[in-house]
Short mmCIF file of C-alpha atoms in Angstrom, two decimals:
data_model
loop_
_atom_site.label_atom_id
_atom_site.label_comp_id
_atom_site.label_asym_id
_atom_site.label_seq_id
_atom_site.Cartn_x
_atom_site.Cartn_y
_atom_site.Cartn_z
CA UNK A 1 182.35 73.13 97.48
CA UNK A 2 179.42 74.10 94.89
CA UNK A 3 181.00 71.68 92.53
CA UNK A 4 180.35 68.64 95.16
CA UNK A 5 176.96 70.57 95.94
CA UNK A 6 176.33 70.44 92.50
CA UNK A 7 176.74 66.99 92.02
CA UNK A 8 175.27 65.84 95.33
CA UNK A 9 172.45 67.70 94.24
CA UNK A 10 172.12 65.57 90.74
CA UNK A 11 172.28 62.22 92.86
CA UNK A 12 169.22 63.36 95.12
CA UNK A 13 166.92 64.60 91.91
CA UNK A 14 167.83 60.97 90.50
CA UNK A 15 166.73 59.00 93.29
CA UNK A 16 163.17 58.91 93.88
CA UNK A 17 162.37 60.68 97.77
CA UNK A 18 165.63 61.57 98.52
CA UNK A 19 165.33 64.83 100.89
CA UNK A 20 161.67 65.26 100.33
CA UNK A 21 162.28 65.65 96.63
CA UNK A 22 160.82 64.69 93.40
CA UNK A 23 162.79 62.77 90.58
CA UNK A 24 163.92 64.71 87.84
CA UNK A 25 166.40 63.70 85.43
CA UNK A 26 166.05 66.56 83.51
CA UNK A 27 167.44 68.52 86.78
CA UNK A 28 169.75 66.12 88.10
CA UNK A 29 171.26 66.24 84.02
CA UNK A 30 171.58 70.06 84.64
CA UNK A 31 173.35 69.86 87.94
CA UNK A 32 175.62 67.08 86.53
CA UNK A 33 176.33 69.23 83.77
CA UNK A 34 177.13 72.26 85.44
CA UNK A 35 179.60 70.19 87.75
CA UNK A 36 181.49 68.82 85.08
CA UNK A 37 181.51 71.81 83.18
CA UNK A 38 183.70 72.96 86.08
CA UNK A 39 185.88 69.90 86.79
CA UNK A 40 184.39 67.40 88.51
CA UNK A 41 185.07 65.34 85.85
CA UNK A 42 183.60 62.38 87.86
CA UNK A 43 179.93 63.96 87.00
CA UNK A 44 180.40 64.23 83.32
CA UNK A 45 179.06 60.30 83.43
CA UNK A 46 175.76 61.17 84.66
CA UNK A 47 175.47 64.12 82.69
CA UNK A 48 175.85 62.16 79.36
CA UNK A 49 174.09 58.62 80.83
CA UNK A 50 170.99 61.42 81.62
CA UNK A 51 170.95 63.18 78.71
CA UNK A 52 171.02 60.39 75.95
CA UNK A 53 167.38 60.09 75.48
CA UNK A 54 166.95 64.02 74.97
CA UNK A 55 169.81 65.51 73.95
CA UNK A 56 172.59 63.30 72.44
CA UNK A 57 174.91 65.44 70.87
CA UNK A 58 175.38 66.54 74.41
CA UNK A 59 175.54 63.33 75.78
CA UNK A 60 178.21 62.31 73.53
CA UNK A 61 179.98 65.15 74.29
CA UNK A 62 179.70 64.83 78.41
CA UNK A 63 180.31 60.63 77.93
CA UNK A 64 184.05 61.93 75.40
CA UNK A 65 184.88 63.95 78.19
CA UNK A 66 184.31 61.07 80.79
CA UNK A 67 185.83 58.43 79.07
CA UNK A 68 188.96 60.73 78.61
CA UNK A 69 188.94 61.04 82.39
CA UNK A 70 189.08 57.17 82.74
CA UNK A 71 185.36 56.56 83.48
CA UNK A 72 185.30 52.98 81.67
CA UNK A 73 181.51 52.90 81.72
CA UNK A 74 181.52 56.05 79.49
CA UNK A 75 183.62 54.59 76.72
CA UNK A 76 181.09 51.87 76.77
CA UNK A 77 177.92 54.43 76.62
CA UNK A 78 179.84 56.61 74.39
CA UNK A 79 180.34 53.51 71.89
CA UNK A 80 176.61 52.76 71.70
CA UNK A 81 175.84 56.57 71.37
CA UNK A 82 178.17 56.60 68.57
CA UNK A 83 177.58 54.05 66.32
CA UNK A 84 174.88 55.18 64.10
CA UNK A 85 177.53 58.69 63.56
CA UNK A 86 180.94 57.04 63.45
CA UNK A 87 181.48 53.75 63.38
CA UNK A 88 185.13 53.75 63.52
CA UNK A 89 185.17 56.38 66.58
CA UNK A 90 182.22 53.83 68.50
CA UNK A 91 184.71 50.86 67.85
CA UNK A 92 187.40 52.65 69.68
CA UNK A 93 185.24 53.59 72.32
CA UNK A 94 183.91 50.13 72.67
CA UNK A 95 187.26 48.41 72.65
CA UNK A 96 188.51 50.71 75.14
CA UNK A 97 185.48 50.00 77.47
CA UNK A 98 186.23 46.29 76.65
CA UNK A 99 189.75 46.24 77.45
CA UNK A 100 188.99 47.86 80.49
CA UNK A 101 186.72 44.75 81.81
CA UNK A 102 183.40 46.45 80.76
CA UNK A 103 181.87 43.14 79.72
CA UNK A 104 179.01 44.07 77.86
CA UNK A 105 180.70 46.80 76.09
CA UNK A 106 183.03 43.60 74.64
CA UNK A 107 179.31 41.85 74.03
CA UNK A 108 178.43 44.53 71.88
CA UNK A 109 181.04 45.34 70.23
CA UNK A 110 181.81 40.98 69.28
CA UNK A 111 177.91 41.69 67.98
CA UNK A 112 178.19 45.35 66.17
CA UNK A 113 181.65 45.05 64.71
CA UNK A 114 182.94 41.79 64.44
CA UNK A 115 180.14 39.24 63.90
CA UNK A 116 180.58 37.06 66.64
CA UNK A 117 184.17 37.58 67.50
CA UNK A 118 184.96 34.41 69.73
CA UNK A 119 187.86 36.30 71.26
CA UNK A 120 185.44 39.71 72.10
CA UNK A 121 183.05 37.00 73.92
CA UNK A 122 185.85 35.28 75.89
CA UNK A 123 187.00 39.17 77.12
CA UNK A 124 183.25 40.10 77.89
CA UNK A 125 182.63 36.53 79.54
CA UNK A 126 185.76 37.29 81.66
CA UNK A 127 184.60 40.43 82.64
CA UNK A 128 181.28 39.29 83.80
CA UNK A 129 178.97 39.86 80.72
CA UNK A 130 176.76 37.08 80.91
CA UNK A 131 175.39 37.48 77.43
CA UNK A 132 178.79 36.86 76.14
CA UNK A 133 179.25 33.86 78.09
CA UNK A 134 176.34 32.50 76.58
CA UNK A 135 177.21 33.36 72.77
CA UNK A 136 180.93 31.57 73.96
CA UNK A 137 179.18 28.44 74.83
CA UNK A 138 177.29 28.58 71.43
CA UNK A 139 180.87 28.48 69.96
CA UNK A 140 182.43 25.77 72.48
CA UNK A 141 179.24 23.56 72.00
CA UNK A 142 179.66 23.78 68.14
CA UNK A 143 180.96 20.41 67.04
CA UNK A 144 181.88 22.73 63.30
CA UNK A 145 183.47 25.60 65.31
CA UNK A 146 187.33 25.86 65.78
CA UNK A 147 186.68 26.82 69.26
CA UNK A 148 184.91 23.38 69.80
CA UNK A 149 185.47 22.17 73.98
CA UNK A 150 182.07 20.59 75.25
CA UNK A 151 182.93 20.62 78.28
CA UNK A 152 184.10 24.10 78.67
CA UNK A 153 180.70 25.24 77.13
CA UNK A 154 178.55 22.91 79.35
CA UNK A 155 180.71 24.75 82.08
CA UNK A 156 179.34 28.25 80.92
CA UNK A 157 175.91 26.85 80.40
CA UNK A 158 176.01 25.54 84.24
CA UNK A 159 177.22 28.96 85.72
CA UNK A 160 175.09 30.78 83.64
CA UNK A 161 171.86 29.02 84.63
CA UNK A 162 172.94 29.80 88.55
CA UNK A 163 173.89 33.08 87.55
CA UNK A 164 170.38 33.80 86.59
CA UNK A 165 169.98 33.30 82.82
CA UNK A 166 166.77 31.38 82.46
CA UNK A 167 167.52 31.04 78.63
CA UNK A 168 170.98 28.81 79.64
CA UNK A 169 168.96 26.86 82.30
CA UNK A 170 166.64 25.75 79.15
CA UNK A 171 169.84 24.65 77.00
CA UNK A 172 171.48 22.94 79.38
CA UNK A 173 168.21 20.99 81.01
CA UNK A 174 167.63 19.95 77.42
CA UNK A 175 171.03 18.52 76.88
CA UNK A 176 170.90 16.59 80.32
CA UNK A 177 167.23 15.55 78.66
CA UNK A 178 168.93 14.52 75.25
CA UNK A 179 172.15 13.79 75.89
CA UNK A 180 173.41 16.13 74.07
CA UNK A 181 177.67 16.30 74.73
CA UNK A 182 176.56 15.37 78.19
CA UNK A 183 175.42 11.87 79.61
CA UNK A 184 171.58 11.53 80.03
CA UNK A 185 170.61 12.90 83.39
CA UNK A 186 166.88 13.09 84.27
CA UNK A 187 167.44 14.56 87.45
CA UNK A 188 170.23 16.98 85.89
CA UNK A 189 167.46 18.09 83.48
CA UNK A 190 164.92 18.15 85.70
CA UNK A 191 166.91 20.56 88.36
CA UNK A 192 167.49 22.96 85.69
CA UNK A 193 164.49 23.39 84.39
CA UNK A 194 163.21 23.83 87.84
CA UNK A 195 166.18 26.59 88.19
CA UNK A 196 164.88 27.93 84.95
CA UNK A 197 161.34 28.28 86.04
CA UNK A 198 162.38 29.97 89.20
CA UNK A 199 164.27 32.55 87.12
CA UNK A 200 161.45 33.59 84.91
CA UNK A 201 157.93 31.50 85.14
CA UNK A 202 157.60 31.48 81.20
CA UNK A 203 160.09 29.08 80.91
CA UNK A 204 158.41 26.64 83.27
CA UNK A 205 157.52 23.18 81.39
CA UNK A 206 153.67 22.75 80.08
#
């Protein structure tokens, strides 16, 4: 019971006005930490997601035990926190975030370690990373790439933009505008950059 105290206590000092009480990472870190270190394996997450900023080497250590205990979001954490230290230890932890449908741990790890893996996007794209949808659709819309399908990358493009990435509203407004591996399609173009404006005004038109 003081383990589950424990960590019920490090979700209400993480949320602001929870029970009357102020945020504090620092405590909620503390109380996470303390539940872990007795087996509530569940809070090592928080503890090492809290403590990255301060105090790293514990993080790392709190995000290795978490990702041991099958908390997928650790490996991914645990990869980023490890990658200026061990590079080969960070691609492990990546890959096992990836395989595990973390999407944007397969993102970063395509970027980091491979240099634009194609195969790394299509796992993080899967898994609901959009970056890594739109780095795919760089590949798909490359007339020199192997991976060359227009139409599958107009596809990411499209569910992108309605996703909610401005940046893939842009590209695919300006191929509707251009033609480019698409028909001309003022209204197309104009719809998306509409979508795109919505999204984020900087991208609106002049």
């Amino acid at each position: 019971r003081d383990v589950e105290r424990s960590r019920g206590l490090g979700d209400v000092y993480k949320r602001q006005g929870d029970c009357g009480l102020p945020v504090s990472p620092e405590r909620a870190a503390t109380l996470y930490a303390w539940a872990c270190d007795n087996g509530a394996f569940f809070a090592c997450f928080n503890a090492g997601r809290l403590m990255s900023d301060d105090s790293p080497d514990e993080a790392i250590e709190y995000l290795e035990i978490a990702c041991g205990a099958d908390e997928w979001n650790a490996c991914h954490l645990l990869g980023r926190a490890l990658w200026e230290r061990d590079e080969q230890a960070a691609v492990g932890a990546y890959f096992t975030a990836c395989e595990h449908h973390i999407g944007e741990a397969c993102f970063e790890l395509a970027e980091h370690a491979s240099h634009g893996d194609v195969n790394l996007y299509q796992l993080g794209c899967a898994a609901g990373s959009t970056a890594a949808c739109a780095e795919l659709a760089v590949y798909y819309l490359d007339p020199t790439s192997d991976s060359f399908s227009p139409g599958a990358g107009i596809e990411l493009l499209r569910d992108g933009c309605m996703g909610g990435n401005g940046a893939m509203c842009v590209d695919i407004a300006r191929r509707y505008r251009e033609g480019d591996e698409v028909a001309v399609d003022a209204s197309m173009a104009e719809a998306f950059t509409e979508r795109a404006c919505a999204i984020d005004p900087a991208m609106c038109g002049p």
